XYZ file of C-alpha atoms in Angstrom:
542
model
C 103.001 -35.100 73.700
C 101.754 -38.814 73.240
C 102.165 -40.312 69.585
C 98.736 -39.746 68.725
C 98.823 -36.116 69.218
C 101.961 -35.895 67.247
C 100.217 -37.379 63.989
C 97.417 -35.062 64.823
C 100.090 -32.144 64.371
C 101.422 -33.792 61.721
C 98.326 -34.140 59.616
C 97.285 -30.825 60.292
C 100.724 -28.975 59.002
C 100.662 -31.448 56.005
C 96.365 -30.287 55.238
C 97.608 -26.817 55.517
C 100.693 -26.986 53.293
C 98.397 -28.699 50.707
C 95.510 -26.139 50.590
C 98.102 -24.158 50.261
C 99.440 -25.807 46.738
C 96.418 -25.779 46.390
C 96.258 -22.306 45.017
C 99.193 -22.229 43.308
C 97.828 -25.334 41.007
C 94.131 -23.775 40.827
C 92.360 -26.765 42.214
C 89.872 -26.667 44.889
C 90.842 -27.864 48.129
C 89.500 -30.648 49.563
C 90.114 -31.261 53.570
C 88.676 -35.316 53.860
C 89.302 -35.803 57.622
C 85.820 -35.878 59.029
C 84.694 -38.681 55.958
C 87.438 -40.696 54.721
C 86.920 -43.715 56.843
C 83.033 -43.915 56.259
C 82.358 -42.287 52.744
C 80.460 -44.695 50.303
C 82.796 -45.263 47.595
C 81.975 -44.874 44.040
C 82.808 -48.028 42.393
C 83.393 -48.645 37.779
C 84.804 -44.636 37.428
C 88.482 -45.749 37.447
C 90.521 -48.944 37.515
C 92.317 -49.885 40.557
C 95.961 -49.841 38.220
C 94.781 -46.160 37.660
C 94.438 -45.022 40.794
C 97.716 -46.401 41.954
C 99.682 -45.080 38.466
C 98.036 -41.167 38.691
C 97.106 -41.197 42.391
C 93.648 -40.380 41.143
C 90.575 -41.149 42.783
C 86.689 -41.021 42.368
C 84.672 -38.858 44.657
C 80.967 -38.660 43.561
C 79.891 -40.592 39.953
C 78.035 -37.799 37.935
C 74.872 -38.218 35.801
C 73.074 -36.314 33.203
C 73.293 -32.013 34.750
C 75.423 -33.514 37.035
C 79.536 -33.008 37.854
C 81.578 -36.404 38.139
C 83.932 -35.584 41.117
C 87.649 -36.649 41.649
C 90.483 -36.539 43.980
C 93.602 -36.101 42.880
C 97.419 -35.422 44.788
C 100.247 -33.081 43.779
C 101.638 -36.515 42.168
C 98.892 -36.524 39.996
C 99.787 -35.495 36.679
C 98.347 -32.514 35.498
C 97.981 -34.038 31.391
C 96.335 -36.722 33.449
C 94.067 -34.065 34.808
C 93.470 -32.521 31.244
C 92.648 -35.732 29.647
C 89.990 -36.683 32.199
C 88.147 -32.921 31.761
C 88.272 -33.762 28.017
C 86.989 -36.716 28.333
C 83.441 -35.399 29.952
C 83.597 -32.112 27.886
C 83.442 -34.224 25.037
C 80.618 -36.126 26.119
C 78.853 -32.644 27.363
C 79.359 -33.854 30.877
C 82.029 -32.010 33.538
C 84.009 -33.325 35.761
C 85.563 -31.434 38.918
C 89.058 -32.198 40.294
C 89.867 -31.704 44.075
C 93.232 -31.603 45.758
C 93.901 -33.958 48.953
C 96.557 -34.717 51.073
C 98.818 -37.919 50.452
C 97.932 -39.162 53.675
C 94.024 -38.182 52.838
C 95.063 -40.384 49.626
C 96.466 -43.282 51.761
C 93.405 -43.989 53.083
C 91.043 -44.051 50.120
C 93.293 -46.141 48.315
C 93.481 -48.815 51.380
C 89.767 -48.710 50.732
C 89.408 -49.183 47.679
C 92.105 -51.609 46.770
C 92.535 -52.498 50.703
C 95.823 -55.737 50.530
C 95.001 -59.053 50.254
C 95.435 -61.243 53.265
C 97.134 -64.142 52.964
C 96.516 -67.568 54.846
C 100.074 -69.118 55.364
C 99.906 -73.175 56.014
C 99.923 -73.866 60.312
C 103.719 -75.146 61.080
C 103.600 -79.063 61.553
C 106.565 -80.521 63.738
C 108.536 -83.103 61.606
C 108.676 -86.867 63.212
C 112.278 -88.605 63.486
C 113.643 -88.479 59.277
C 110.863 -86.972 58.015
C 112.723 -84.652 55.531
C 109.552 -83.899 53.969
C 108.006 -81.457 56.122
C 110.651 -79.906 57.235
C 111.232 -78.915 53.562
C 107.381 -77.761 53.818
C 107.934 -75.701 56.576
C 110.965 -74.044 55.945
C 109.406 -73.113 52.142
C 106.653 -71.369 54.009
C 109.170 -69.181 56.362
C 110.379 -68.108 53.372
C 108.080 -67.325 51.662
C 105.940 -64.823 54.300
C 106.510 -61.353 54.079
C 109.588 -59.986 55.763
C 107.151 -57.280 57.989
C 105.502 -60.881 59.264
C 107.587 -63.619 59.142
C 108.806 -62.816 63.185
C 105.162 -62.543 63.739
C 104.341 -65.719 62.106
C 106.412 -67.591 63.811
C 105.631 -66.442 67.566
C 102.026 -66.970 66.538
C 102.504 -70.679 65.242
C 104.731 -71.334 68.399
C 102.049 -70.527 70.728
C 99.792 -72.279 68.381
C 102.061 -75.509 69.014
C 102.532 -74.702 72.353
C 105.995 -74.789 72.309
C 108.234 -73.623 75.821
C 111.028 -72.324 73.405
C 112.255 -71.867 69.965
C 115.999 -72.028 69.040
C 117.641 -70.374 66.268
C 120.774 -72.568 65.615
C 123.923 -71.807 63.130
C 124.809 -74.494 61.321
C 128.042 -74.123 59.008
C 125.459 -74.267 56.150
C 122.525 -73.629 57.128
C 120.308 -71.871 59.774
C 118.298 -74.498 62.266
C 114.900 -73.797 63.785
C 113.505 -75.819 66.491
C 110.983 -75.568 69.088
C 110.625 -77.232 72.430
C 107.311 -79.193 72.624
C 106.377 -80.970 75.844
C 110.037 -81.006 76.841
C 111.366 -82.403 73.846
C 113.148 -80.289 71.310
C 112.215 -80.824 67.484
C 113.276 -79.814 64.008
C 110.973 -77.625 62.192
C 112.385 -75.989 59.859
C 116.139 -75.026 57.465
C 116.201 -70.960 56.496
C 118.067 -69.146 54.497
C 120.572 -66.187 55.406
C 118.401 -63.721 54.799
C 115.335 -65.262 56.493
C 117.777 -65.052 59.400
C 118.661 -61.576 59.290
C 115.083 -61.042 59.123
C 114.453 -62.790 62.240
C 117.789 -61.230 64.481
C 117.069 -58.124 62.972
C 113.676 -57.671 64.801
C 114.448 -60.005 67.718
C 117.121 -57.100 68.320
C 115.064 -54.331 67.635
C 111.953 -55.998 69.860
C 113.668 -57.366 73.023
C 116.508 -54.572 73.194
C 119.838 -56.891 72.370
C 122.609 -56.319 70.037
C 123.218 -58.394 66.985
C 126.641 -57.314 66.780
C 127.793 -58.160 70.451
C 130.684 -60.168 71.501
C 129.176 -61.204 74.593
C 126.154 -63.409 75.496
C 122.983 -61.368 75.991
C 119.365 -61.226 77.887
C 116.413 -59.965 76.613
C 112.653 -59.616 76.989
C 109.804 -58.393 75.106
C 105.864 -59.520 74.876
C 103.113 -60.375 72.535
C 99.674 -59.798 72.504
C 98.424 -63.055 70.570
C 95.020 -63.575 69.410
C 93.530 -66.221 68.145
C 89.266 -67.699 68.252
C 88.234 -64.207 69.610
C 90.133 -63.953 72.452
C 93.488 -62.704 73.052
C 96.572 -63.925 75.862
C 99.621 -61.877 76.681
C 102.912 -64.153 75.274
C 105.781 -63.150 77.741
C 109.016 -64.181 75.710
C 112.832 -64.311 77.745
C 115.636 -64.040 74.984
C 119.096 -65.104 75.383
C 121.325 -64.908 72.284
C 125.155 -65.830 72.510
C 128.088 -65.874 69.440
C 128.999 -69.334 68.097
C 131.205 -70.124 65.285
C 129.135 -69.278 62.975
C 127.195 -66.237 64.296
C 124.663 -65.495 66.542
C 122.315 -68.270 68.268
C 118.913 -67.128 69.663
C 116.508 -68.949 72.076
C 112.981 -67.536 72.893
C 111.115 -69.221 75.847
C 107.973 -68.474 75.658
C 105.797 -68.082 78.474
C 101.695 -68.070 78.032
C 100.807 -65.532 80.709
C 97.238 -66.282 82.002
C 97.046 -65.169 85.386
C 93.953 -67.593 85.950
C 96.461 -70.727 84.918
C 98.503 -70.050 87.559
C 96.563 -72.237 90.472
C 97.473 -75.253 92.928
C 93.936 -76.672 91.848
C 95.508 -76.480 88.178
C 98.991 -78.571 88.662
C 97.159 -81.919 89.375
C 98.732 -82.520 92.700
C 97.331 -86.037 94.458
C 95.716 -85.087 98.072
C 98.767 -85.763 99.621
C 100.869 -83.440 97.923
C 97.991 -80.420 97.732
C 98.087 -81.456 101.787
C 101.172 -81.087 102.083
C 101.626 -77.700 100.531
C 98.422 -76.359 102.052
C 99.911 -77.033 105.469
C 103.308 -75.430 104.977
C 101.985 -72.442 103.403
C 99.089 -71.818 105.938
C 101.667 -70.648 108.802
C 103.148 -67.476 108.675
C 106.854 -68.122 108.865
C 109.490 -70.426 107.091
C 111.597 -71.586 104.188
C 110.359 -73.896 101.234
C 112.492 -74.024 98.656
C 111.367 -75.615 95.269
C 114.463 -77.675 93.361
C 115.172 -79.282 89.848
C 116.265 -78.258 87.037
C 115.646 -75.675 84.026
C 112.057 -76.492 82.517
C 111.039 -78.881 85.177
C 108.157 -76.111 86.115
C 108.984 -75.154 89.717
C 108.515 -71.288 88.448
C 104.705 -71.749 87.930
C 104.617 -74.261 90.954
C 106.093 -71.242 92.660
C 103.392 -68.531 91.538
C 100.741 -70.498 91.943
C 101.720 -70.551 95.625
C 102.094 -66.862 95.396
C 98.574 -66.652 93.816
C 97.246 -69.127 96.450
C 98.722 -66.296 99.325
C 97.470 -63.465 97.274
C 94.884 -62.303 99.711
C 94.027 -58.223 100.906
C 95.848 -58.734 104.030
C 99.048 -59.923 103.231
C 101.634 -58.203 101.878
C 103.726 -60.000 99.193
C 107.079 -59.607 96.909
C 109.324 -61.124 94.398
C 113.160 -60.495 93.778
C 112.983 -62.006 89.964
C 115.948 -62.096 87.448
C 113.975 -62.505 85.065
C 110.217 -61.261 86.219
C 108.368 -64.100 83.874
C 104.955 -63.431 85.261
C 103.581 -60.017 86.057
C 100.523 -60.494 88.755
C 98.189 -58.321 90.100
C 97.871 -57.420 93.963
C 102.089 -58.267 94.677
C 105.446 -56.000 94.322
C 107.788 -57.533 92.237
C 111.320 -56.487 91.432
C 113.710 -57.594 88.975
C 117.116 -57.868 90.282
C 119.795 -57.595 87.457
C 122.411 -60.096 88.381
C 124.542 -59.593 85.193
C 125.138 -55.860 86.374
C 125.991 -56.398 89.096
C 122.360 -57.024 91.353
C 122.368 -59.452 94.267
C 119.361 -61.810 95.812
C 121.223 -61.344 98.819
C 121.324 -57.377 99.004
C 117.789 -57.423 97.734
C 116.100 -59.285 100.323
C 118.062 -57.350 102.884
C 116.393 -54.310 101.358
C 112.523 -55.460 101.255
C 112.852 -57.372 104.559
C 112.485 -53.479 105.732
C 109.369 -53.037 103.640
C 107.622 -55.516 105.988
C 106.150 -58.416 103.687
C 104.634 -61.096 105.365
C 105.604 -63.326 101.914
C 108.772 -62.673 99.884
C 109.569 -65.178 97.020
C 113.407 -65.009 96.057
C 114.368 -66.245 92.513
C 116.894 -68.391 93.173
C 119.706 -69.104 95.882
C 122.861 -69.214 94.160
C 125.663 -68.120 97.053
C 125.820 -68.721 101.201
C 124.889 -64.856 101.367
C 121.542 -65.409 99.734
C 121.156 -68.213 101.653
C 121.731 -67.054 104.738
C 119.574 -63.632 104.397
C 116.797 -66.281 103.251
C 117.268 -68.209 106.469
C 117.129 -64.783 108.669
C 114.240 -63.838 107.159
C 111.837 -67.362 107.569
C 112.316 -66.798 111.493
C 111.900 -63.171 111.304
C 108.127 -64.341 110.747
C 108.481 -64.204 106.915
C 107.240 -67.253 104.765
C 110.154 -67.476 102.115
C 110.081 -69.517 99.168
C 112.944 -69.620 96.663
C 114.005 -72.222 93.844
C 117.201 -74.112 93.997
C 119.406 -76.117 92.293
C 119.707 -79.813 93.389
C 118.300 -83.243 91.760
C 116.510 -83.761 94.585
C 115.225 -83.048 98.009
C 117.712 -84.897 99.745
C 119.935 -83.801 96.971
C 119.219 -79.530 97.823
C 119.630 -80.396 101.864
C 123.153 -82.273 100.991
C 124.167 -78.754 98.537
C 122.708 -76.059 101.595
C 124.694 -78.072 104.067
C 128.183 -77.976 101.577
C 127.279 -74.280 100.962
C 126.396 -72.716 104.887
C 127.802 -75.618 106.903
C 125.443 -77.361 109.413
C 123.179 -74.989 110.767
C 120.666 -75.050 114.016
C 119.405 -71.812 112.159
C 118.406 -73.669 108.690
C 117.126 -76.773 110.378
C 114.564 -74.545 112.730
C 113.682 -72.509 109.451
C 113.351 -75.029 106.524
C 109.688 -76.361 106.650
C 109.382 -78.178 103.448
C 112.154 -78.752 100.000
C 109.882 -79.722 96.992
C 111.588 -81.235 93.932
C 109.777 -81.508 90.365
C 110.058 -82.723 86.583
C 107.436 -82.496 84.245
C 106.770 -85.574 82.019
C 104.693 -85.877 78.607
C 101.316 -87.067 79.117
C 99.331 -89.847 77.609
C 97.034 -88.852 74.656
C 93.563 -90.488 75.296
C 93.811 -93.053 72.517
C 96.823 -94.952 74.272
C 97.291 -98.485 74.051
C 97.657 -100.983 77.434
C 99.926 -103.843 77.645
C 101.272 -105.967 80.350
C 104.918 -105.653 81.269
C 107.594 -108.440 80.649
C 109.544 -110.054 83.418
C 112.531 -107.050 83.523
C 109.968 -104.767 83.365
C 108.768 -106.273 86.791
C 111.563 -106.872 88.049
C 112.788 -102.349 88.070
C 108.985 -102.122 89.466
C 109.167 -104.109 92.110
C 112.748 -102.743 93.062
C 111.383 -99.340 92.470
C 108.790 -99.906 95.271
C 110.717 -102.218 97.314
C 110.232 -100.835 101.243
C 107.125 -98.940 100.288
C 103.892 -100.164 102.760
C 101.263 -101.695 100.676
C 98.773 -99.306 102.375
C 100.311 -96.612 100.214
C 100.877 -98.840 97.519
C 96.624 -99.627 97.880
C 95.840 -95.793 98.043
C 97.098 -95.213 94.448
C 95.569 -98.663 93.546
C 98.607 -101.033 92.484
C 98.572 -103.997 92.684
C 102.031 -105.508 91.944
C 100.648 -108.727 90.838
C 98.467 -107.370 88.398
C 100.286 -103.871 86.424
C 99.366 -102.817 83.343
C 101.340 -99.989 81.135
C 100.199 -98.508 78.502
C 102.545 -97.079 75.460
C 101.286 -94.093 72.923
C 99.638 -94.522 70.048
C 100.399 -91.732 67.292
C 97.913 -90.165 65.064
C 97.454 -87.411 62.063
C 96.479 -85.034 65.079
C 98.771 -86.441 67.582
C 101.744 -87.124 66.177
C 103.659 -88.443 68.618
C 101.002 -89.855 71.343
C 101.210 -87.628 73.774
C 98.993 -84.329 74.743
C 100.535 -81.602 77.260
C 102.740 -82.179 80.784
C 101.532 -83.804 83.922
C 103.904 -82.617 87.403
C 105.763 -85.932 88.929
C 106.478 -84.251 92.661
C 108.718 -85.295 95.241
C 108.132 -83.719 98.864
C 110.177 -83.638 101.876
C 108.759 -82.470 104.581
C 110.964 -81.547 107.141
C 110.919 -83.486 110.534
C 112.628 -84.398 113.596
C 114.454 -86.638 111.712
C 115.687 -84.609 109.066
C 116.607 -82.165 111.450
C 119.407 -83.947 112.873
C 121.122 -84.149 109.480
C 121.113 -79.990 109.363
C 122.501 -79.888 112.891
C 125.229 -81.775 112.675
C 123.857 -84.138 114.908
C 124.551 -87.031 112.590
C 128.160 -87.296 111.482
C 127.513 -89.029 107.967
C 125.274 -86.167 106.268
C 125.299 -87.201 102.349
C 122.444 -86.963 99.956
C 121.584 -91.486 100.435
C 121.239 -91.105 103.744
C 119.299 -87.792 104.352
C 116.437 -89.937 101.360
C 117.194 -92.846 103.948
C 115.800 -91.354 106.340
C 112.829 -89.197 104.602
C 112.084 -92.541 103.012
C 111.453 -93.780 106.487
C 109.122 -90.879 107.187
C 106.778 -91.629 104.591
C 108.247 -89.873 101.513
C 107.671 -91.582 98.471
C 110.929 -90.235 95.848
C 110.767 -88.360 92.090
C 111.182 -92.117 90.672
C 108.851 -93.803 92.432
C 106.068 -90.869 91.714
C 107.184 -91.228 88.369
C 106.026 -95.372 87.816
C 103.095 -94.964 89.603
C 102.360 -91.907 87.107
C 103.138 -94.741 84.407
C 101.218 -97.359 86.034
C 97.674 -94.970 86.365
C 97.887 -94.396 82.594
C 99.416 -90.695 82.391
C 102.710 -91.209 80.849
C 105.176 -93.982 80.166
C 108.406 -95.713 82.204
C 109.944 -94.644 78.918
C 108.816 -90.893 79.281
C 109.991 -91.433 83.448
C 113.551 -92.838 82.573
C 113.974 -89.841 79.893
C 113.224 -86.958 82.383
C 114.288 -88.693 86.190
């Protein structure tokens, strides 16, 4: 029996009990279920205070020769009914009273006196040293009603485009911060009472305990309604006990399947062509590398979406599943409870997939299994923790040793970062000599035709700085992908096979640059020269 049927049965039982009660009280019983949502309301007979205090509601307004009709409940004082009856009798009129259920009363009282909708101010991100904004947001968060405060926080985080919400226990207060465009910003200081409300709601929705003494992970979803449309917010919850209490980080994934699209990542023509070339082949290994929060998952999902056609079977192994995508089989791997990507991968290969995505290669067993899968007719996509593409090769060789099979399986390694994007009202300026010296050093050895393809003239360089405004307080709006792509050539394969004795990150990078690869730093400086971001932002991220 579903929830709707259970509620229907409860209401039926309540109506039957009220009908019996009506006979005891010598009052006619009224079943309002057929009309309680749409019968016209009668105004002017009773005040709202009377309706609330005496559990009495007007049903029909009489006139000369007509009866006034009221609805009452078993909680209505008998003296109130007698007083009303006497009042109308003394005027030569009549008043009738009908007994209704408490459920019917609740429906009618909400129509007669609907709750006032309170509109709270939007959360504003505070600038450096801006204690007034923090105090203002703190006041609002402490005023929002208990049943709405958690949803209000999630709605506001989504409106700000935040990727994380951090709830942190300090010695004297609870600090609330949000990560917007990659940077953490203080938002508010909340009371212990409000903190308990947050954590209680969080534990209930995400299925975790506020009393645990070990780190926990949870997951929840929320529908966000704004501007006449809605979208699903996926929320990954990480909670850990600290010196002063349970700290929580909520990672927000604004799920919109249509946005998981390679065309929307802002890739250059060369980058897109290299990805298209590799994923057009039926087998091989593609690795995404970068730190947490660098957009690896979004790029991997966008590649999966590009491959998601009816003639391909696609399976993903994830810990946890961050986006649900129509048309592919997604398998959760709970590594905290003994699950293994390697075991999961061996199992799903029996299902004859064309494409497999492994959430992360963390150990030699998973690495070897992924490599084996990629040379037996499967395209394998995965993420790997490393700072750059060259470092990824170096780390992988350290993990599994020099490996001829690995050299023939890996086809492309992508390293990426997310930099904040300059808003349109940016300000142009000419760099000083020290900055020019740095830019020339970054592009040392890059062929002139490559610079020319990006419209870069090192004799006439313009850079840009952010301009703050009321709408855009930091001068940045959104984020841009900076991507380093190492296509595995014959020269790179020599390192993996063990043909080269000196296998290290610098040597691999030098060989890759010789083959035409632009590094993350070079791509970042190009983005700054094109006016998409700033050198400070490139320095912060890369």
